Coordinates of C-alpha atoms and ligand atoms in Angstrom, one line a residue:
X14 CA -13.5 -5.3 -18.4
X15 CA -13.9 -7.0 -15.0
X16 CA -11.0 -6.8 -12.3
X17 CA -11.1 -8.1 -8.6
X18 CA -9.0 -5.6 -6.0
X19 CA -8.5 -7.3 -2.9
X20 CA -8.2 -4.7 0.0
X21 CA -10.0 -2.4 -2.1
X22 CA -11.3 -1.1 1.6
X23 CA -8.0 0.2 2.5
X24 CA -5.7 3.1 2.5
X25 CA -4.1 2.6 -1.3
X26 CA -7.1 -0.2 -2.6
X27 CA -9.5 2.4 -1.9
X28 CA -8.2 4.7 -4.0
X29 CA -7.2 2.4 -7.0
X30 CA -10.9 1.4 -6.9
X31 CA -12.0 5.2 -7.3
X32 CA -9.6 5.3 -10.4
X33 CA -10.6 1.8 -11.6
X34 CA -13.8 3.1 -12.3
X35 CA -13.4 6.6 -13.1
X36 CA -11.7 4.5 -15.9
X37 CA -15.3 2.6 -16.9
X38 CA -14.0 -0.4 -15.5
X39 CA -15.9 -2.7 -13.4
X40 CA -14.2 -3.5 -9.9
X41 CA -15.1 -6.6 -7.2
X42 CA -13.4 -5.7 -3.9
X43 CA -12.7 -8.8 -1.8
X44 CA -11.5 -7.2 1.9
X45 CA -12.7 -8.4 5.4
X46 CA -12.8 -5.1 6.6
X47 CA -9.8 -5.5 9.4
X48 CA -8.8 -2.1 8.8
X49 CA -10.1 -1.4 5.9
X50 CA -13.7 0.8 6.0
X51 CA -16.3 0.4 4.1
X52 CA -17.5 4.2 3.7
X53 CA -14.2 4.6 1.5
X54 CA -15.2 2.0 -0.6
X55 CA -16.7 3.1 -4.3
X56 CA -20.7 2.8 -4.1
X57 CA -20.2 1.7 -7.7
X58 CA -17.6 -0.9 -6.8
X59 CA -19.3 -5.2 -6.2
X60 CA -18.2 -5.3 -2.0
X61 CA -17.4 -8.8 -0.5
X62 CA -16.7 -8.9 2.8
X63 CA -14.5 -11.5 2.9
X64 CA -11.3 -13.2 3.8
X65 CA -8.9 -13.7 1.2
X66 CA -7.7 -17.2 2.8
X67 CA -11.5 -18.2 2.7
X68 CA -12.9 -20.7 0.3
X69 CA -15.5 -18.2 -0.2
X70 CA -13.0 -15.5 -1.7
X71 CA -12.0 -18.8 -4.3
X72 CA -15.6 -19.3 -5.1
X73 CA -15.8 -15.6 -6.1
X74 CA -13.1 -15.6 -8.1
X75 CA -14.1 -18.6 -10.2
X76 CA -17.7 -16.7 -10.5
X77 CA -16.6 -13.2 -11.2
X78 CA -13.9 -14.2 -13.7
X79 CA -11.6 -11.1 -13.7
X80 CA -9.4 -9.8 -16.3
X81 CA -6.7 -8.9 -13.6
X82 CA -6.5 -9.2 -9.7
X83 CA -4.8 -6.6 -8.0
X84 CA -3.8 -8.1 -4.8
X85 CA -3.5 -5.0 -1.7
X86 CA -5.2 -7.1 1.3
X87 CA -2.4 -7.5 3.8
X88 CA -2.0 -7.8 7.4
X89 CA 0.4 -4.3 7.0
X90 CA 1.6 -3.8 9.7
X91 CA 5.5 -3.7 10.8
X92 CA 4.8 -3.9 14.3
X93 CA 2.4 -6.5 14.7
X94 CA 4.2 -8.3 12.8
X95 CA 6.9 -8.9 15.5
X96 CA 4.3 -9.2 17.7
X97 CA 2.4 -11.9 15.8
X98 CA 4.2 -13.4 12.9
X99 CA 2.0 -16.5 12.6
X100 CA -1.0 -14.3 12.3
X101 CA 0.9 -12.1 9.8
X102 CA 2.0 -14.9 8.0
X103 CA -1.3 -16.4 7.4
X104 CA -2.8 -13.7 5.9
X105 CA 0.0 -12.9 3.9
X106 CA 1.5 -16.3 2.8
X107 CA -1.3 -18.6 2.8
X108 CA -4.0 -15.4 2.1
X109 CA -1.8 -15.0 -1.1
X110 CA -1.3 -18.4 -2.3
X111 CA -5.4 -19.1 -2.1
X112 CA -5.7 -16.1 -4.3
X113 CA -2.8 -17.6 -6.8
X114 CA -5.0 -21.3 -6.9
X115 CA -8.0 -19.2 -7.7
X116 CA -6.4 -17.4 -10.2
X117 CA -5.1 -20.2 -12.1
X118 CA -8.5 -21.8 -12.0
X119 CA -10.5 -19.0 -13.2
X120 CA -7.6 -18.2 -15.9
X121 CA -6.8 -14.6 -14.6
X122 CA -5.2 -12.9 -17.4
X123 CA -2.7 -10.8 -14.7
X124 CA -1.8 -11.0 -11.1
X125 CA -0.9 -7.7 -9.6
X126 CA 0.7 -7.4 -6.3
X127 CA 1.6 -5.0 -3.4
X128 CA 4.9 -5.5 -1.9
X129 CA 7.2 -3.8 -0.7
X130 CA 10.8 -2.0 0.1
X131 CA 10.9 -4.3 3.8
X132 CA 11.8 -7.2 1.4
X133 CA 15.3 -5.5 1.6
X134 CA 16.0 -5.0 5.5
X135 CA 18.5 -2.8 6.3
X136 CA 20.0 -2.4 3.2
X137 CA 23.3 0.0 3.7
X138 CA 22.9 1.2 -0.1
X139 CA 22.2 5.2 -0.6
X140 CA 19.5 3.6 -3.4
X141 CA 18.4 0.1 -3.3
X142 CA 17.6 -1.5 -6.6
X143 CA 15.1 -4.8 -7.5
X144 CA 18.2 -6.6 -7.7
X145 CA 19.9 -5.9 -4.0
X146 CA 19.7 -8.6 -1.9
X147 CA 17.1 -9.2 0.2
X148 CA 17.1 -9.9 3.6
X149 CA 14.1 -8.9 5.5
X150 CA 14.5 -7.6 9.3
X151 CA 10.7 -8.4 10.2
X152 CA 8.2 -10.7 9.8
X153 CA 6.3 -8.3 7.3
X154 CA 9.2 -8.2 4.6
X155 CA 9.7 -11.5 5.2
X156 CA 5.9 -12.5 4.3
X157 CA 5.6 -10.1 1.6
X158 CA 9.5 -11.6 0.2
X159 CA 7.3 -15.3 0.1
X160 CA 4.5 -14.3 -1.5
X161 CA 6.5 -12.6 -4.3
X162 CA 8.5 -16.3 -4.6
X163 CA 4.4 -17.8 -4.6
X164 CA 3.5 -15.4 -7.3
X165 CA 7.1 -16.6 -9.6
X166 CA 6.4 -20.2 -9.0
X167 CA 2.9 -20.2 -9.8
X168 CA 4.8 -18.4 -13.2
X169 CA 7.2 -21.2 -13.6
X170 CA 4.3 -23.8 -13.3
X171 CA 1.4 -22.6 -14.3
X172 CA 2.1 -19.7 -16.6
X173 CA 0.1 -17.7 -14.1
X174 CA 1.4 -14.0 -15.4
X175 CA 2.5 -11.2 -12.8
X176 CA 4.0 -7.9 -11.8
X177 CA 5.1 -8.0 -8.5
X178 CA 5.4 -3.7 -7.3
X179 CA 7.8 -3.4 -4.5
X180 CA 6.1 0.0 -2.9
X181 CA 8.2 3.1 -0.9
X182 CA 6.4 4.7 1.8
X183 CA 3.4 5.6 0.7
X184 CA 1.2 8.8 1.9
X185 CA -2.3 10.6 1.2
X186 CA -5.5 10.8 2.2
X187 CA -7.6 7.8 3.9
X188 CA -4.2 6.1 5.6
X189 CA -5.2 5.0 8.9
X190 CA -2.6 6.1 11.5
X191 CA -0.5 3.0 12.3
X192 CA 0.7 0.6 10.6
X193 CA 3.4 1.0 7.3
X194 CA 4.8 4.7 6.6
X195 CA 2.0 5.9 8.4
X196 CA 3.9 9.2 9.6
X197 CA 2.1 11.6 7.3
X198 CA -1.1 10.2 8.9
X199 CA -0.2 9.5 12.4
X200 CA 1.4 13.5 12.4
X201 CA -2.1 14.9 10.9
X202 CA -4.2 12.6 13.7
X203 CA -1.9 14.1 16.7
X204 CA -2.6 17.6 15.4
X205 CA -6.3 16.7 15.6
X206 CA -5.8 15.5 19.3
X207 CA -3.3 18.5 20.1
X208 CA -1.0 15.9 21.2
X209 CA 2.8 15.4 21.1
X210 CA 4.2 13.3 18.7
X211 CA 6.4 10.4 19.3
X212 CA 9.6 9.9 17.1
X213 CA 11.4 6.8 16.9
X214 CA 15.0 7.1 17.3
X215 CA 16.4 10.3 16.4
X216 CA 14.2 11.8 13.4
X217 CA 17.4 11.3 11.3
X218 CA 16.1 7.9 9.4
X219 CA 14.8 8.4 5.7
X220 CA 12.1 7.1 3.9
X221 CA 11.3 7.4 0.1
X222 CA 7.9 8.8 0.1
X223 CA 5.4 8.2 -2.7
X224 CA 2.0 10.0 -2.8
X225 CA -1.1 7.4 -3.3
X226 CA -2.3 8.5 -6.8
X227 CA 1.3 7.6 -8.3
X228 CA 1.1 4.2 -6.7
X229 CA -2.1 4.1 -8.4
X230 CA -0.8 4.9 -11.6
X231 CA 1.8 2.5 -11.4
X232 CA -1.3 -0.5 -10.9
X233 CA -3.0 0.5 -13.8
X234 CA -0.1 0.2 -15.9
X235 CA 0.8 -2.6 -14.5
X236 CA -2.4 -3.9 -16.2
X237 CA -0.7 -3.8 -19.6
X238 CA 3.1 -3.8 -19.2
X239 CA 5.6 -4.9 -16.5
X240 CA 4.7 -8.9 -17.3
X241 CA 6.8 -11.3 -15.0
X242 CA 8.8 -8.2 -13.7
X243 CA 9.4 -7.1 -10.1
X244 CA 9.4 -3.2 -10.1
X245 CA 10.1 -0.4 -7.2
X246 CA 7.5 2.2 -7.2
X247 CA 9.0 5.3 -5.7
X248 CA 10.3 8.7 -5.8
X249 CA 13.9 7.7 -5.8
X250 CA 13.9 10.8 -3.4
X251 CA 15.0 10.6 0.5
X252 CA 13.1 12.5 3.4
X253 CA 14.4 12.2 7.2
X254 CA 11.3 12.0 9.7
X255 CA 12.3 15.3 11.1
X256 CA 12.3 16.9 7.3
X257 CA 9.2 15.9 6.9
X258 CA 7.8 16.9 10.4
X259 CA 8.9 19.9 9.6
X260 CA 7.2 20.5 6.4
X261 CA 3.9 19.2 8.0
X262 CA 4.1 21.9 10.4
X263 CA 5.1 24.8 8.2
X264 CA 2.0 23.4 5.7
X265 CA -0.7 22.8 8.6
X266 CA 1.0 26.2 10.2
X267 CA 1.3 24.3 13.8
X268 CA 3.9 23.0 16.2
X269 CA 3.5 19.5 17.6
X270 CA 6.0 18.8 20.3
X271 CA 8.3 15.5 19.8
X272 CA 9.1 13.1 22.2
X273 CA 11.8 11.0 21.0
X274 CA 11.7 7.1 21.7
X275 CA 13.7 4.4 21.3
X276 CA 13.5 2.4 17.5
X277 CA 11.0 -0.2 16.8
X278 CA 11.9 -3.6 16.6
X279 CA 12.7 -4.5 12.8
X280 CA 12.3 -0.4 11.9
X281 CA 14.7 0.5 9.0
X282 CA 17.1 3.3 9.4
X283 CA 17.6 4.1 5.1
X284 CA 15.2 3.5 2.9
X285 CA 15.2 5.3 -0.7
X286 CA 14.1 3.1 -4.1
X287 CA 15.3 3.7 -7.9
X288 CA 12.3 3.6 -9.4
X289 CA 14.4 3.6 -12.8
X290 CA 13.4 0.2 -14.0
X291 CA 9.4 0.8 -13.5
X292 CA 10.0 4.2 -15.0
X293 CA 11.6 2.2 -18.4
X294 CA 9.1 -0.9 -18.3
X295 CA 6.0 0.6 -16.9
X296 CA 6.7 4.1 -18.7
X297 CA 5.4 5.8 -15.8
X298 CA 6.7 8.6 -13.4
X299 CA 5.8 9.6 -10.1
X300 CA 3.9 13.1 -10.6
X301 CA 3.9 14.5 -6.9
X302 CA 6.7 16.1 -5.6
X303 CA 6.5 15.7 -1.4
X304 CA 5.2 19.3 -1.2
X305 CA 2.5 18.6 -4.1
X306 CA 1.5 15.3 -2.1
X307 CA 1.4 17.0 1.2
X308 CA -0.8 20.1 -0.5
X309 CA -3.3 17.7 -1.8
X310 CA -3.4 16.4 2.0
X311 CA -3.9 19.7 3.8
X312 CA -6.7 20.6 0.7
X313 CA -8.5 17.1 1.6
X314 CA -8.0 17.6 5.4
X315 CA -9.4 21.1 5.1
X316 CA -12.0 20.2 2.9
X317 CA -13.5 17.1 5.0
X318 CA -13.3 19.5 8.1
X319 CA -15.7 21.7 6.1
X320 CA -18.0 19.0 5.0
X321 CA -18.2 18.0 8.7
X322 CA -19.3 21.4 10.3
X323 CA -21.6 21.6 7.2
X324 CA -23.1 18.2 8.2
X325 CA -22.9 19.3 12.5
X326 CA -25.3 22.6 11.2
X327 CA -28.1 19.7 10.2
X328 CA -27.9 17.5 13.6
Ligands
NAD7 P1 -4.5 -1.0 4.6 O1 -4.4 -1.7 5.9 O2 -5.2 0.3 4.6 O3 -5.2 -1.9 3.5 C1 -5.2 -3.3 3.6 C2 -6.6 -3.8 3.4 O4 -6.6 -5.3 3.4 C3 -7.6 -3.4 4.4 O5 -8.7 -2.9 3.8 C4 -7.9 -4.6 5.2 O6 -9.2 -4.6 5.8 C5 -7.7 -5.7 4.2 N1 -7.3 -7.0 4.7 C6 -6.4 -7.3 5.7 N2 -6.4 -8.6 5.9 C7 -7.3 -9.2 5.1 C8 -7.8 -10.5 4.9 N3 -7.3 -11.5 5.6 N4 -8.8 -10.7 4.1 C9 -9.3 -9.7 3.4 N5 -8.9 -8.4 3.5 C10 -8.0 -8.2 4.4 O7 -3.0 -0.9 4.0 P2 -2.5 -0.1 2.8 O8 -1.5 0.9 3.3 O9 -3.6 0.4 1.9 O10 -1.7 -1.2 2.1 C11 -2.2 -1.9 0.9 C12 -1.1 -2.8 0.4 O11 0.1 -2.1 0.0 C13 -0.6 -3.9 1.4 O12 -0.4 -5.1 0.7 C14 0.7 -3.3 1.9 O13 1.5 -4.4 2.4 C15 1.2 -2.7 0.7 N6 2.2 -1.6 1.0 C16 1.8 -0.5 1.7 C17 2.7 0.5 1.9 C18 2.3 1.8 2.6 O14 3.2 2.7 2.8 N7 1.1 2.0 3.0 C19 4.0 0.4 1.5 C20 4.4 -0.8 0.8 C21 3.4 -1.7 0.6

């Protein structure tokens, strides 16, 4: 089986290329490389470098012919969103409706795609479901909101099938330290420095944090079930900021001092997703408890740390 992963350079692509094959399936990753890197992508994997609004990521498609595409390449970023929404918007509005065309004309069986829980805004209930109403507060949930309304026309008119997965806050190894939900990674990068850490607004703001591989998991089952539904993948668990700072430090046996600043533009203060309804369709579960996730992190952390002084010994 052949299946195209766009932003399979990235944080969470990266990973569901590792699995993709592990799984003896054969994986094309369209990603320009923006943040993305190419040292985490699979030396097994077919690498474009590419833009997904190019005509050249179409032309690909129509040649490769995949079973599924699993669409992750996003601009990702909250902030620059506000910053730059028509940039934002480009790649993730028009970068996701050249995809669709090309999917439709080289008859791709299933269209999976990364969204996520900024489609809600500030949503003032304790757990959101798919069915709250949506009203983004930046740029970001606003582009990911269109390209999920894309992806359901392209349904209605063309019979183009999908499974739209509205992501939590994802964490784990390989997540650059910026951009969505980074804390985990932007926490483990000022420990590196020995530098204080900055908290926006009071540390008291939760998150629903889901550990890469169950994300993961969700995507491949998405391959067989979930058709024309829009699912939450999360823990349906809350963490504050300062709960999980706290962890971080008791696991990584450190104290980084926090400076509290003011909230970002278009930052969420509550943010915790039933994942109920992928649970039931999908018949998946999230495996990793936030201490299991963060475990795996310090184990990978400690383990690239070795690698590296092994590799300093040979220079
Ligand atoms: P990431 O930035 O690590 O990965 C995005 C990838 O897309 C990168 O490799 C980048 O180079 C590539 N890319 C960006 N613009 C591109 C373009 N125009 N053409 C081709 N490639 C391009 O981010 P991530 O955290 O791995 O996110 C993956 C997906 O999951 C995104 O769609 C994101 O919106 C979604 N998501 C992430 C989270 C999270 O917590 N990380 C939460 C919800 C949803």
């Amino acid at each position: 089986m052949k299946v195209i992963v766009t932003g399979g350079a990235g944080f969470i692509g990266s990973h569901l290329v590792d699995e993709l094959i592990s799984r003896g399936i054969e994986v094309h990753v369209l990603d320009n490389l923006v943040s993305g890197q190419l040292h985490q992508v699979n030396p097994e994997a077919h690498m474009y470098v590419v833009d997904i609004r190019s005509e050249e990521a179409r032309r690909i498609i129509l040649q490769v012919k995949p079973e599924a595409i699993f669409h992750l390449a996003a601009q990702a970023d909250i902030g620059r969103s506000v910053q730059h929404p028509n940039y934002d918007a480009d790649v993730n509005i028009i970068g996701t409706i050249n995809l669709l065309e090309a999917a439709r004309n080289a008859k791709v069986r299933k269209f999976i795609f990364a969204s996520t829980s900024a489609v809600y805004g500030n949503s003032h209930n304790a757990l959101i479901s798919e069915a709250d109403v949506t009203i983004p507060s930046s740029y970001y949930g606003l582009s990911k909101l269109t390209a999920e309304s894309y992806i359901r026309l392209y349904y209605e008119l063309y019979r183009q099938s999908y499974t739209i997965l509205r992501y939590a806050n994802v964490y784990g190894p390989r997540q650059i330290p910026k951009g969505e939900g980074g804390v985990v990674s932007v926490f483990l990068d000022r420990i590196k420095k020995g530098e204080s850490l900055n908290v926006h607004g009071d540390g008291q703001q939760t998150r629903d944090f889901i550990y890469v591989k169950d994300v993961v998991a969700a995507n491949l089952a998405a391959m067989n079930s979930g058709d024309q539904q829009t699912l939450q993948v999360s823990t349906s668990q809350k963490t504050s900021i300062n709960e999980i700072l706290k962890l971080l430090s008791n696991k990584f046996d450190v104290s980084v001092k926090k400076v509290f600043t003011p909230p970002r533009e278009g930052d969420i203060k509550h943010s915790c997703l039933c994942n109920k309804k992928a649970a039931d369709i999908l018949n998946w579960q999230p495996h990793y408890t936030i201490e299991d996730g963060l475990e795996e992190i310090r184990a990978f952390v400690s383990q690239t740390e070795d690698t590296l002084k092994e590799m300093e010994k040979y220079e």
